CSV table of C-alpha atoms in Angstrom, one decimal:
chain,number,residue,atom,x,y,z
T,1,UNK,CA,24.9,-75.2,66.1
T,2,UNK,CA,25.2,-72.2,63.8
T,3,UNK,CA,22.1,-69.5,62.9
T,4,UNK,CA,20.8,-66.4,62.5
T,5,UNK,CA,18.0,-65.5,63.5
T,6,UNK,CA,15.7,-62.0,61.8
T,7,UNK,CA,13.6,-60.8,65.0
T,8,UNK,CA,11.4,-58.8,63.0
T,9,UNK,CA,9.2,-60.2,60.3
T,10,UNK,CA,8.4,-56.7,58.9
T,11,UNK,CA,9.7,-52.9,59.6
T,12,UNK,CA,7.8,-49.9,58.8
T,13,UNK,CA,9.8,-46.7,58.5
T,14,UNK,CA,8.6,-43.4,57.3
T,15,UNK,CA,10.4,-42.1,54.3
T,16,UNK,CA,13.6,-39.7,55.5
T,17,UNK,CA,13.7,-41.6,59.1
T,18,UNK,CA,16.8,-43.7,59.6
T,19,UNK,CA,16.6,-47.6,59.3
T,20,UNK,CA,17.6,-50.5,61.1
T,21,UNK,CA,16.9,-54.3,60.2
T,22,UNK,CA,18.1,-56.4,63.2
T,23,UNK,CA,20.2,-59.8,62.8
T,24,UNK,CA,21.7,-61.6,65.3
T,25,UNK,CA,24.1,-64.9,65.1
T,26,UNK,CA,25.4,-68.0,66.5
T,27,UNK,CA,28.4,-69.4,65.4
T,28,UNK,CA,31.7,-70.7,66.8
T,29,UNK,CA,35.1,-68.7,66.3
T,30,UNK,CA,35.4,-65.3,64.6
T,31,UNK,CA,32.4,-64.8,61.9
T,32,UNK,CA,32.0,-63.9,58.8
T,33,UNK,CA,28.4,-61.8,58.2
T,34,UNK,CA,27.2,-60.6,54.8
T,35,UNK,CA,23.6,-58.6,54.2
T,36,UNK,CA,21.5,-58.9,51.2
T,37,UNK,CA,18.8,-57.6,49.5
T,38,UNK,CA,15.5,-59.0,47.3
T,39,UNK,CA,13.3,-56.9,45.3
T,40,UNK,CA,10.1,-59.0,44.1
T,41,UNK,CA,10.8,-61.4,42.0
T,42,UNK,CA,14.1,-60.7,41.3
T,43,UNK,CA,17.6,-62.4,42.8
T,44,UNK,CA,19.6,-61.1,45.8
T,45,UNK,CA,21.7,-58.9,45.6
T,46,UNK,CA,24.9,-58.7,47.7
T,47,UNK,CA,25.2,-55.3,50.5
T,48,UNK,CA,27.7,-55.3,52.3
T,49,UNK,CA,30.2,-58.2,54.1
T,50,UNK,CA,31.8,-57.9,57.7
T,51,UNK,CA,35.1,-60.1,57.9
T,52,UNK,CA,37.3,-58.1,60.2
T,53,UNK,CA,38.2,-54.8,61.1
T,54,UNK,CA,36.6,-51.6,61.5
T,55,UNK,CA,32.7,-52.6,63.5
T,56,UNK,CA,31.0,-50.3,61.4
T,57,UNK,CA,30.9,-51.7,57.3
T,58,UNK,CA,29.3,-49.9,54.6
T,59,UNK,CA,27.9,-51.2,51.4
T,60,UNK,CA,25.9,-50.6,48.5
T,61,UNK,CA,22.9,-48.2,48.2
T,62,UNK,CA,24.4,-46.1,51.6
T,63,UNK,CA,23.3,-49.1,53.9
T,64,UNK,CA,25.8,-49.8,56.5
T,65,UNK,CA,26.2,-52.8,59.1
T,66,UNK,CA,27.2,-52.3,63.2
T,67,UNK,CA,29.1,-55.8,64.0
T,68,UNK,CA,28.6,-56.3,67.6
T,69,UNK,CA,30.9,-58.8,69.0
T,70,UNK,CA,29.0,-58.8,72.7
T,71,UNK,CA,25.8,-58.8,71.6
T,72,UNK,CA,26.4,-61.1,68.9
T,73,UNK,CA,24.9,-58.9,66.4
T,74,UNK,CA,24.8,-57.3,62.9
T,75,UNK,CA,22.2,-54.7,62.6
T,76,UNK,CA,21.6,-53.0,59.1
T,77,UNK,CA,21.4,-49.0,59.0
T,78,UNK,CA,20.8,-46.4,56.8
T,79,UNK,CA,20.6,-43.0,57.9
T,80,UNK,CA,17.8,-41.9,55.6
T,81,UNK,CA,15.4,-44.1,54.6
T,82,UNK,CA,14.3,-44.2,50.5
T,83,UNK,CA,10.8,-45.8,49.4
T,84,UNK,CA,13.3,-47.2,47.2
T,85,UNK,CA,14.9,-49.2,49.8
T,86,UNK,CA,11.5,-50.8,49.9
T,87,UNK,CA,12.3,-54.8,49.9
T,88,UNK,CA,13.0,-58.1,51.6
T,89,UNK,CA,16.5,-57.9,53.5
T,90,UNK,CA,18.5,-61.4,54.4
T,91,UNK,CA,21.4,-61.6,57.0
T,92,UNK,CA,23.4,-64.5,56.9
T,93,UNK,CA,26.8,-66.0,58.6
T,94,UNK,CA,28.8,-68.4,57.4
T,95,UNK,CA,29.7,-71.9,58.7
T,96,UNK,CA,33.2,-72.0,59.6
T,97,UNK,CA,32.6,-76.0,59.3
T,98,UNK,CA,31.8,-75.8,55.8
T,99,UNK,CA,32.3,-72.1,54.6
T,100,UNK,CA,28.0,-72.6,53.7
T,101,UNK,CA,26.3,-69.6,54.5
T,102,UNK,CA,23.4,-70.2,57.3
T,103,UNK,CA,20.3,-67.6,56.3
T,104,UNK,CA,18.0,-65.5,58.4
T,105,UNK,CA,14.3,-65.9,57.8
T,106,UNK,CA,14.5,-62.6,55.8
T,107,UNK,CA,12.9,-58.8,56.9
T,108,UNK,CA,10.2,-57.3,54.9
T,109,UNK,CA,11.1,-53.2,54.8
T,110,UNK,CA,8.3,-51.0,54.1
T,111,UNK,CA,8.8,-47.5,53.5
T,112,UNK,CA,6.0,-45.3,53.2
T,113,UNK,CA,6.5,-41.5,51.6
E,1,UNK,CA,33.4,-59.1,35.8
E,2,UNK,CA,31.7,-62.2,36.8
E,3,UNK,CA,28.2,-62.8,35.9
E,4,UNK,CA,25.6,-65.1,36.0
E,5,UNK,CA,22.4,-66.0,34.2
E,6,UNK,CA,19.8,-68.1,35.0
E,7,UNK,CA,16.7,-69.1,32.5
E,8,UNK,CA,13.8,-69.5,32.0
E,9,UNK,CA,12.4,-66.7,34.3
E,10,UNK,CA,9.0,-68.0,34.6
E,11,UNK,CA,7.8,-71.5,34.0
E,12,UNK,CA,4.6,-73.2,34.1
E,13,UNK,CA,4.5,-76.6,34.2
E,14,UNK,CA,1.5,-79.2,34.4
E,15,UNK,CA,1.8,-81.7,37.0
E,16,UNK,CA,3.8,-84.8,35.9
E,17,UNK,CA,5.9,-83.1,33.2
E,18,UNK,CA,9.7,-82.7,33.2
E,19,UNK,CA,11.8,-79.7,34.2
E,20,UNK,CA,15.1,-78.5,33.4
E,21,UNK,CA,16.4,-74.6,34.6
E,22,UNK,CA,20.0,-73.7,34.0
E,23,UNK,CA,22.5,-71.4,35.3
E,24,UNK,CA,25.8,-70.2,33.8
E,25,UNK,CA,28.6,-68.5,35.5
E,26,UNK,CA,30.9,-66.3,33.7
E,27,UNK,CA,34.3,-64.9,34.6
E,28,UNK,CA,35.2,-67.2,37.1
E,29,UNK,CA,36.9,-71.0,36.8
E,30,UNK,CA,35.9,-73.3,39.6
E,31,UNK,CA,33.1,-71.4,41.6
E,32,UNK,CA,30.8,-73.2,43.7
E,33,UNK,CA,27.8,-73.4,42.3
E,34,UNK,CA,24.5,-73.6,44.3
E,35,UNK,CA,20.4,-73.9,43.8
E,36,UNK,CA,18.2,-72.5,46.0
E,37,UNK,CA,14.3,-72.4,46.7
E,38,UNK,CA,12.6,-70.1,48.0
E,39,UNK,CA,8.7,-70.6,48.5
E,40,UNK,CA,6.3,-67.8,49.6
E,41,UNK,CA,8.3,-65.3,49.2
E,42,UNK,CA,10.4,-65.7,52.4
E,43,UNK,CA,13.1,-67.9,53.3
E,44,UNK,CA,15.4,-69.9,51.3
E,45,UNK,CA,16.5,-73.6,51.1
E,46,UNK,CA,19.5,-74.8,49.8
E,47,UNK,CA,18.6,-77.6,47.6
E,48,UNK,CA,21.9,-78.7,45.6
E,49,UNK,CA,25.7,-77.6,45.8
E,50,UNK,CA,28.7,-78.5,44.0
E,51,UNK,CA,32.2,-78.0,44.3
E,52,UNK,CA,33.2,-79.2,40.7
E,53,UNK,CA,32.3,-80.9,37.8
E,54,UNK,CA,30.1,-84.1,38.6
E,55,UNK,CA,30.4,-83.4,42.0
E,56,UNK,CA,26.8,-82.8,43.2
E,57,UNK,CA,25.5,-82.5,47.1
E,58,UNK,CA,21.6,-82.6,48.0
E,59,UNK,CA,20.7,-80.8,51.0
E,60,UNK,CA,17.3,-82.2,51.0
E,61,UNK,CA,15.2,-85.6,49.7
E,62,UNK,CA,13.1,-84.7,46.8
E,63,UNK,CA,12.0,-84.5,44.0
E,64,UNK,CA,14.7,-82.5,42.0
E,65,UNK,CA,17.7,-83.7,41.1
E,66,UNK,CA,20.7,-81.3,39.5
E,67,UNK,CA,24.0,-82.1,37.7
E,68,UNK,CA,27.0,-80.1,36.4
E,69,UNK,CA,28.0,-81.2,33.4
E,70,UNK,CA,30.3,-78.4,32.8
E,71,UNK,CA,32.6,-76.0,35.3
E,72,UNK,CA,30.5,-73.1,34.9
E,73,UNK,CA,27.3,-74.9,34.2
E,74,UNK,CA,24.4,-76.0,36.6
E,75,UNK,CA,21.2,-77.5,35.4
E,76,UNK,CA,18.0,-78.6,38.3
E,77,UNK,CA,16.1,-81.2,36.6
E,78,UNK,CA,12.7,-83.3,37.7
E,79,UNK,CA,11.7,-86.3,35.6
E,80,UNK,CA,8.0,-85.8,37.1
E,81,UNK,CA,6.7,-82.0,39.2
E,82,UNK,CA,4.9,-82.2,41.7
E,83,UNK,CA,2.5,-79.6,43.1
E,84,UNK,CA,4.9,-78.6,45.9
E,85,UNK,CA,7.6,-77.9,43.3
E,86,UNK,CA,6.1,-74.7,42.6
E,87,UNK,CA,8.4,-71.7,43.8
E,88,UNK,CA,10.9,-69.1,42.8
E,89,UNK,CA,14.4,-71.0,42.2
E,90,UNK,CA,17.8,-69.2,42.5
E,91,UNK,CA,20.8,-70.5,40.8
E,92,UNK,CA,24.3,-68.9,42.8
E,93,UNK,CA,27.9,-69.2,42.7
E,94,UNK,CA,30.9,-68.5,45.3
E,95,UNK,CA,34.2,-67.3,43.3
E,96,UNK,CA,36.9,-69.4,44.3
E,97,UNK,CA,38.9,-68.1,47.2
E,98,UNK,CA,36.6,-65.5,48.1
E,99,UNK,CA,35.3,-64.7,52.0
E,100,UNK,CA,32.2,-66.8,51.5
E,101,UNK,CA,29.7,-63.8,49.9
E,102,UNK,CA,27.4,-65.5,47.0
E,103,UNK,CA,25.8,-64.0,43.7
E,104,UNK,CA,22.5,-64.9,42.7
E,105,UNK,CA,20.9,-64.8,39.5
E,106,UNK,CA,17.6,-63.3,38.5
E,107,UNK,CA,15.7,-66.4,39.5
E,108,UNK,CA,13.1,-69.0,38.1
E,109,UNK,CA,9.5,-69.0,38.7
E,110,UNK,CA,8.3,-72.0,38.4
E,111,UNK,CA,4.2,-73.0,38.9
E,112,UNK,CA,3.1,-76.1,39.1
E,113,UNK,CA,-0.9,-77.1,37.9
């Protein structure tokens, strides 16, 4: 069966420190991984899509994504962190069954100044 | 550009009474069109999802039932809340022929007495 799974509930970074927010995935064939992002009570909003090509995808708000075909993974990065960037983060990989996207639990991001 | 708007942003509702949130989808013919719940902050559900007009798939049993009257229009309706139906709903749509990536709209809070 297809999933994601979010190993960490919540990450604490200091303000200036690089980020990462782990995701991992199961899924048959080549897959199609996508990264968003929830501020309170608001919608998501799309970051950043791998399909193929180049491992390393950047997005919105300088985020970027390391797809990681061995290790089945999708890790988000940014190389200074913002209190800004302050939110809840969802990884998610389609369904190659269906073209549904499967979701992650979600990562709450905490940056502190 | 493509759009979409979702109201009301906040309900509340007393126990027993109907409901009715909508979602429209602009710049786009034919999107998928999909309602989502999230409860507690965290994770989402997929609720309903539909491909076209009238066409309507429910993920879950329950109490909610949703219809699309029009191709860019998506309306979740309950003849009768329940407690549990409190949560933050989010209304989103897949562009035809796109890699799979959703948009969300702004969301509905909905709380239940």
């Amino acid at each position: 069966a297809q999933s994601v799974a979010q190993p960490e509930d919540q990450v604490n970074v200091a303000e200036g420190n690089p980020l990462t927010v782990k995701c991992t995935y199961s899924v048959s064939g080549n897959p199609y991984l996508f990264w968003y992002v929830q501020y309170p009570n608001r919608g998501l909003q799309f970051l950043l899509k791998y399909i193929t090509g180049d491992n390393l995808v950047k997005g919105s708000y300088g985020f970027e994504a390391e797809f990681n075909k061995s290790q089945t993974s999708f890790h988000l990065k940014k190389p200074s962190a913002l209190v800004s960037d302050s939110a809840l983060y969802f990884c998610a990989v389609r369904d190659p069954s269906n073209y549904q996207l499967i979701w992650g639990a979600g990562t709450k991001l905490i940056i502190k100044p | 550009s493509q759009t979409i708007h979702q109201w009301p942003a906040t309900l509340v509702q007393p126990v027993g009474s109907p409901l009715s949130l909508e979602c429209t989808v602009e710049g786009t013919s034919n999107p998928n069109l999909y309602w989502y719940r999230q409860a507690a902050g965290r994770g989402l559900q997929l609720l309903f999802y539909s491909v076209g007009i009238g066409q309507i798939s429910s993920e879950v049993p329950q109490n909610l039932s949703a219809s699309r009257p029009q191709d860019r229009q998506f309306i979740l309706s309950s003849k009768k809340l329940l407690l549990s139906d409190s949560g933050f709903y989010l209304c989103a749509f897949r562009a035809g022929g796109n890699t799979g990536e959703l948009f969300f709209g702004e969301g509905s809070r909905l709380t239940v007495l």
